[in-house]
GROMACS .gro file of N, CA and C in nm:
model
  258
    1MET      N    1   0.453   1.002   1.468
    1MET     CA    2   0.426   0.935   1.342
    1MET      C    3   0.343   0.810   1.370
    2LYS      N    4   0.239   0.790   1.291
    2LYS     CA    5   0.151   0.674   1.305
    2LYS      C    6   0.181   0.574   1.193
    3HIS      N    7   0.137   0.451   1.214
    3HIS     CA    8   0.149   0.346   1.112
    3HIS      C    9   0.010   0.310   1.061
    4PHE      N   10   0.000   0.294   0.929
    4PHE     CA   11  -0.126   0.257   0.865
    4PHE      C   12  -0.101   0.137   0.774
    5VAL      N   13  -0.175   0.030   0.799
    5VAL     CA   14  -0.163  -0.091   0.718
    5VAL      C   15  -0.262  -0.082   0.603
    6VAL      N   16  -0.211  -0.098   0.482
    6VAL     CA   17  -0.295  -0.097   0.363
    6VAL      C   18  -0.292  -0.236   0.302
    7PHE      N   19  -0.406  -0.304   0.307
    7PHE     CA   20  -0.420  -0.432   0.240
    7PHE      C   21  -0.459  -0.404   0.096
    8LEU      N   22  -0.399  -0.476   0.003
    8LEU     CA   23  -0.426  -0.460  -0.140
    8LEU      C   24  -0.476  -0.592  -0.199
    9PRO      N   25  -0.602  -0.628  -0.170
    9PRO     CA   26  -0.656  -0.753  -0.222
    9PRO      C   27  -0.665  -0.752  -0.375
   10MET      N   28  -0.639  -0.867  -0.433
   10MET     CA   29  -0.641  -0.885  -0.578
   10MET      C   30  -0.782  -0.867  -0.634
   11LEU      N   31  -0.792  -0.789  -0.739
   11LEU     CA   32  -0.916  -0.776  -0.815
   11LEU      C   33  -0.902  -0.837  -0.954
   12ASP      N   34  -0.788  -0.813  -1.017
   12ASP     CA   35  -0.768  -0.856  -1.156
   12ASP      C   36  -0.622  -0.896  -1.174
   13GLU      N   37  -0.598  -1.027  -1.188
   13GLU     CA   38  -0.460  -1.077  -1.198
   13GLU      C   39  -0.387  -1.024  -1.320
   14ALA      N   40  -0.457  -1.012  -1.433
   14ALA     CA   41  -0.393  -0.963  -1.555
   14ALA      C   42  -0.350  -0.817  -1.538
   15LYS      N   43  -0.438  -0.735  -1.483
   15LYS     CA   44  -0.403  -0.595  -1.459
   15LYS      C   45  -0.291  -0.585  -1.356
   16SER      N   46  -0.296  -0.671  -1.257
   16SER     CA   47  -0.191  -0.670  -1.155
   16SER      C   48  -0.055  -0.698  -1.217
   17ALA      N   49  -0.049  -0.795  -1.305
   17ALA     CA   50   0.077  -0.827  -1.374
   17ALA      C   51   0.121  -0.711  -1.462
   18ALA      N   52   0.027  -0.650  -1.533
   18ALA     CA   53   0.059  -0.541  -1.625
   18ALA      C   54   0.111  -0.417  -1.551
   19TYR      N   55   0.055  -0.387  -1.434
   19TYR     CA   56   0.091  -0.266  -1.362
   19TYR      C   57   0.192  -0.289  -1.249
   20ARG      N   58   0.242  -0.412  -1.236
   20ARG     CA   59   0.340  -0.442  -1.132
   20ARG      C   60   0.464  -0.351  -1.138
   21PRO      N   61   0.527  -0.332  -1.254
   21PRO     CA   62   0.644  -0.243  -1.257
   21PRO      C   63   0.612  -0.101  -1.209
   22GLU      N   64   0.498  -0.050  -1.250
   22GLU     CA   65   0.457   0.085  -1.210
   22GLU      C   66   0.431   0.090  -1.059
   23HIS      N   67   0.367  -0.014  -1.007
   23HIS     CA   68   0.340  -0.025  -0.863
   23HIS      C   69   0.471  -0.028  -0.784
   24LEU      N   70   0.565  -0.111  -0.829
   24LEU     CA   71   0.693  -0.123  -0.758
   24LEU      C   72   0.772   0.007  -0.763
   25ALA      N   73   0.768   0.078  -0.875
   25ALA     CA   74   0.835   0.207  -0.885
   25ALA      C   75   0.770   0.308  -0.790
   26TYR      N   76   0.638   0.304  -0.780
   26TYR     CA   77   0.567   0.393  -0.688
   26TYR      C   78   0.610   0.366  -0.544
   27LEU      N   79   0.615   0.238  -0.507
   27LEU     CA   80   0.656   0.204  -0.371
   27LEU      C   81   0.801   0.245  -0.346
   28GLU      N   82   0.886   0.229  -0.443
   28GLU     CA   83   1.026   0.269  -0.427
   28GLU      C   84   1.036   0.420  -0.405
   29ALA      N   85   0.957   0.497  -0.476
   29ALA     CA   86   0.955   0.643  -0.457
   29ALA      C   87   0.903   0.678  -0.317
   30GLN      N   88   0.799   0.608  -0.273
   30GLN     CA   89   0.744   0.632  -0.139
   30GLN      C   90   0.848   0.594  -0.033
   31ARG      N   91   0.916   0.483  -0.055
   31ARG     CA   92   1.020   0.438   0.037
   31ARG      C   93   1.133   0.542   0.044
   32GLY      N   94   1.170   0.598  -0.070
   32GLY     CA   95   1.273   0.699  -0.076
   32GLY      C   96   1.239   0.825   0.002
   33GLN      N   97   1.110   0.849   0.019
   33GLN     CA   98   1.064   0.965   0.095
   33GLN      C   99   1.041   0.930   0.243
   34GLY      N  100   1.075   0.808   0.280
   34GLY     CA  101   1.061   0.765   0.420
   34GLY      C  102   0.919   0.736   0.462
   35ARG      N  103   0.832   0.707   0.368
   35ARG     CA  104   0.690   0.686   0.398
   35ARG      C  105   0.652   0.540   0.423
   36ILE      N  106   0.740   0.446   0.394
   36ILE     CA  107   0.705   0.304   0.406
   36ILE      C  108   0.785   0.238   0.516
   37PHE      N  109   0.714   0.170   0.606
   37PHE     CA  110   0.775   0.091   0.711
   37PHE      C  111   0.807  -0.049   0.660
   38ALA      N  112   0.713  -0.107   0.585
   38ALA     CA  113   0.730  -0.242   0.529
   38ALA      C  114   0.630  -0.261   0.416
   39SER      N  115   0.662  -0.356   0.326
   39SER     CA  116   0.569  -0.390   0.218
   39SER      C  117   0.603  -0.529   0.167
   40GLY      N  118   0.504  -0.591   0.103
   40GLY     CA  119   0.527  -0.722   0.045
   40GLY      C  120   0.399  -0.785  -0.005
   41ARG      N  121   0.416  -0.897  -0.076
   41ARG     CA  122   0.302  -0.968  -0.131
   41ARG      C  123   0.267  -1.086  -0.042
   42PHE      N  124   0.143  -1.133  -0.054
   42PHE     CA  125   0.101  -1.254   0.014
   42PHE      C  126   0.136  -1.372  -0.077
   43THR      N  127   0.197  -1.474  -0.022
   43THR     CA  128   0.245  -1.586  -0.103
   43THR      C  129   0.134  -1.672  -0.161
   44ASP      N  130   0.011  -1.655  -0.110
   44ASP     CA  131  -0.100  -1.733  -0.165
   44ASP      C  132  -0.167  -1.664  -0.284
   45GLY      N  133  -0.113  -1.549  -0.328
   45GLY     CA  134  -0.167  -1.479  -0.443
   45GLY      C  135  -0.285  -1.389  -0.414
   46ALA      N  136  -0.319  -1.373  -0.286
   46ALA     CA  137  -0.436  -1.294  -0.249
   46ALA      C  138  -0.417  -1.143  -0.265
   47GLY      N  139  -0.292  -1.100  -0.280
   47GLY     CA  140  -0.263  -0.957  -0.293
   47GLY      C  141  -0.138  -0.922  -0.216
   48GLY      N  142  -0.139  -0.806  -0.150
   48GLY     CA  143  -0.022  -0.762  -0.076
   48GLY      C  144  -0.058  -0.662   0.031
   49MET      N  145   0.046  -0.606   0.094
   49MET     CA  146   0.026  -0.517   0.205
   49MET      C  147   0.138  -0.413   0.207
   50VAL      N  148   0.103  -0.291   0.242
   50VAL     CA  149   0.200  -0.184   0.261
   50VAL      C  150   0.172  -0.123   0.398
   51VAL      N  151   0.277  -0.100   0.477
   51VAL     CA  152   0.262  -0.030   0.603
   51VAL      C  153   0.326   0.108   0.585
   52TYR      N  154   0.240   0.210   0.582
   52TYR     CA  155   0.286   0.348   0.566
   52TYR      C  156   0.309   0.413   0.702
   53LYS      N  157   0.405   0.504   0.707
   53LYS     CA  158   0.427   0.591   0.822
   53LYS      C  159   0.372   0.727   0.782
   54ALA      N  160   0.270   0.774   0.852
   54ALA     CA  161   0.204   0.899   0.814
   54ALA      C  162   0.156   0.973   0.939
   55GLU      N  163   0.127   1.100   0.921
   55GLU     CA  164   0.075   1.182   1.030
   55GLU      C  165  -0.075   1.159   1.052
   56SER      N  166  -0.146   1.117   0.945
   56SER     CA  167  -0.291   1.105   0.957
   56SER      C  168  -0.344   0.997   0.863
   57LEU      N  169  -0.466   0.953   0.891
   57LEU     CA  170  -0.535   0.859   0.804
   57LEU      C  171  -0.553   0.919   0.665
   58GLU      N  172  -0.585   1.047   0.659
   58GLU     CA  173  -0.607   1.114   0.531
   58GLU      C  174  -0.481   1.110   0.445
   59GLU      N  175  -0.367   1.134   0.506
   59GLU     CA  176  -0.240   1.132   0.434
   59GLU      C  177  -0.211   0.991   0.379
   60ALA      N  178  -0.225   0.890   0.463
   60ALA     CA  179  -0.200   0.752   0.420
   60ALA      C  180  -0.300   0.708   0.315
   61THR      N  181  -0.424   0.751   0.328
   61THR     CA  182  -0.527   0.718   0.229
   61THR      C  183  -0.493   0.776   0.093
   62ALA      N  184  -0.446   0.899   0.092
   62ALA     CA  185  -0.408   0.962  -0.035
   62ALA      C  186  -0.297   0.883  -0.103
   63TRP      N  187  -0.200   0.836  -0.026
   63TRP     CA  188  -0.091   0.756  -0.084
   63TRP      C  189  -0.145   0.624  -0.138
   64ALA      N  190  -0.233   0.559  -0.062
   64ALA     CA  191  -0.291   0.432  -0.107
   64ALA      C  192  -0.372   0.451  -0.235
   65GLU      N  193  -0.448   0.558  -0.242
   65GLU     CA  194  -0.533   0.583  -0.359
   65GLU      C  195  -0.453   0.617  -0.483
   66ASN      N  196  -0.329   0.661  -0.467
   66ASN     CA  197  -0.244   0.693  -0.581
   66ASN      C  198  -0.155   0.578  -0.625
   67ASP      N  199  -0.167   0.465  -0.559
   67ASP     CA  200  -0.092   0.346  -0.600
   67ASP      C  201  -0.145   0.303  -0.737
   68PRO      N  202  -0.057   0.280  -0.833
   68PRO     CA  203  -0.102   0.238  -0.967
   68PRO      C  204  -0.195   0.117  -0.967
   69TYR      N  205  -0.175   0.024  -0.876
   69TYR     CA  206  -0.266  -0.091  -0.866
   69TYR      C  207  -0.409  -0.044  -0.841
   70VAL      N  208  -0.424   0.051  -0.751
   70VAL     CA  209  -0.558   0.103  -0.716
   70VAL      C  210  -0.611   0.190  -0.829
   71LEU      N  211  -0.528   0.278  -0.882
   71LEU     CA  212  -0.570   0.368  -0.990
   71LEU      C  213  -0.622   0.294  -1.113
   72HIS      N  214  -0.561   0.179  -1.143
   72HIS     CA  215  -0.596   0.104  -1.264
   72HIS      C  216  -0.690  -0.014  -1.239
   73GLY      N  217  -0.742  -0.027  -1.117
   73GLY     CA  218  -0.839  -0.131  -1.087
   73GLY      C  219  -0.783  -0.272  -1.078
   74ALA      N  220  -0.652  -0.284  -1.055
   74ALA     CA  221  -0.592  -0.416  -1.038
   74ALA      C  222  -0.616  -0.468  -0.897
   75ARG      N  223  -0.620  -0.377  -0.803
   75ARG     CA  224  -0.642  -0.410  -0.662
   75ARG      C  225  -0.733  -0.306  -0.599
   76ARG      N  226  -0.803  -0.346  -0.497
   76ARG     CA  227  -0.873  -0.249  -0.413
   76ARG      C  228  -0.786  -0.230  -0.290
   77TYR      N  229  -0.822  -0.138  -0.203
   77TYR     CA  230  -0.744  -0.121  -0.082
   77TYR      C  231  -0.835  -0.115   0.039
   78GLU      N  232  -0.778  -0.157   0.151
   78GLU     CA  233  -0.843  -0.148   0.281
   78GLU      C  234  -0.735  -0.095   0.375
   79ILE      N  235  -0.766   0.008   0.452
   79ILE     CA  236  -0.665   0.073   0.535
   79ILE      C  237  -0.708   0.076   0.681
   80HIS      N  238  -0.610   0.051   0.768
   80HIS     CA  239  -0.634   0.051   0.912
   80HIS      C  240  -0.515   0.114   0.983
   81GLU      N  241  -0.541   0.197   1.084
   81GLU     CA  242  -0.431   0.245   1.167
   81GLU      C  243  -0.384   0.127   1.252
   82TRP      N  244  -0.253   0.114   1.264
   82TRP     CA  245  -0.193   0.002   1.335
   82TRP      C  246  -0.121   0.054   1.458
   83ASP      N  247  -0.160   0.005   1.575
   83ASP     CA  248  -0.096   0.039   1.701
   83ASP      C  249   0.012  -0.066   1.725
   84MET      N  250   0.130  -0.042   1.671
   84MET     CA  251   0.238  -0.140   1.674
   84MET      C  252   0.294  -0.151   1.815
   85VAL      N  253   0.309  -0.273   1.862
   85VAL     CA  254   0.371  -0.301   1.992
   85VAL      C  255   0.505  -0.367   1.963
   86GLN      N  256   0.609  -0.312   2.020
   86GLN     CA  257   0.743  -0.367   1.994
   86GLN      C  258   0.786  -0.465   2.098
   0.00000   0.00000   0.00000
């Protein structure tokens, strides 16, 4: 299993506020399926980050693209495979 960090930079604060409940429900569903290692917002208001556990970049990208924040233009996403060192 690989880790993929998805940065979700803010595009539209109003849309972000409007779609926050939908975004959080989406993450909870992903978490319930064991797909999320960690997630959270940046305290400076710049956006947030999700670390997905996936078999491939394509799989993690599909999950990122289906996030309500991304679907509704509240946030864009940037994804990177993360070589986590413990």
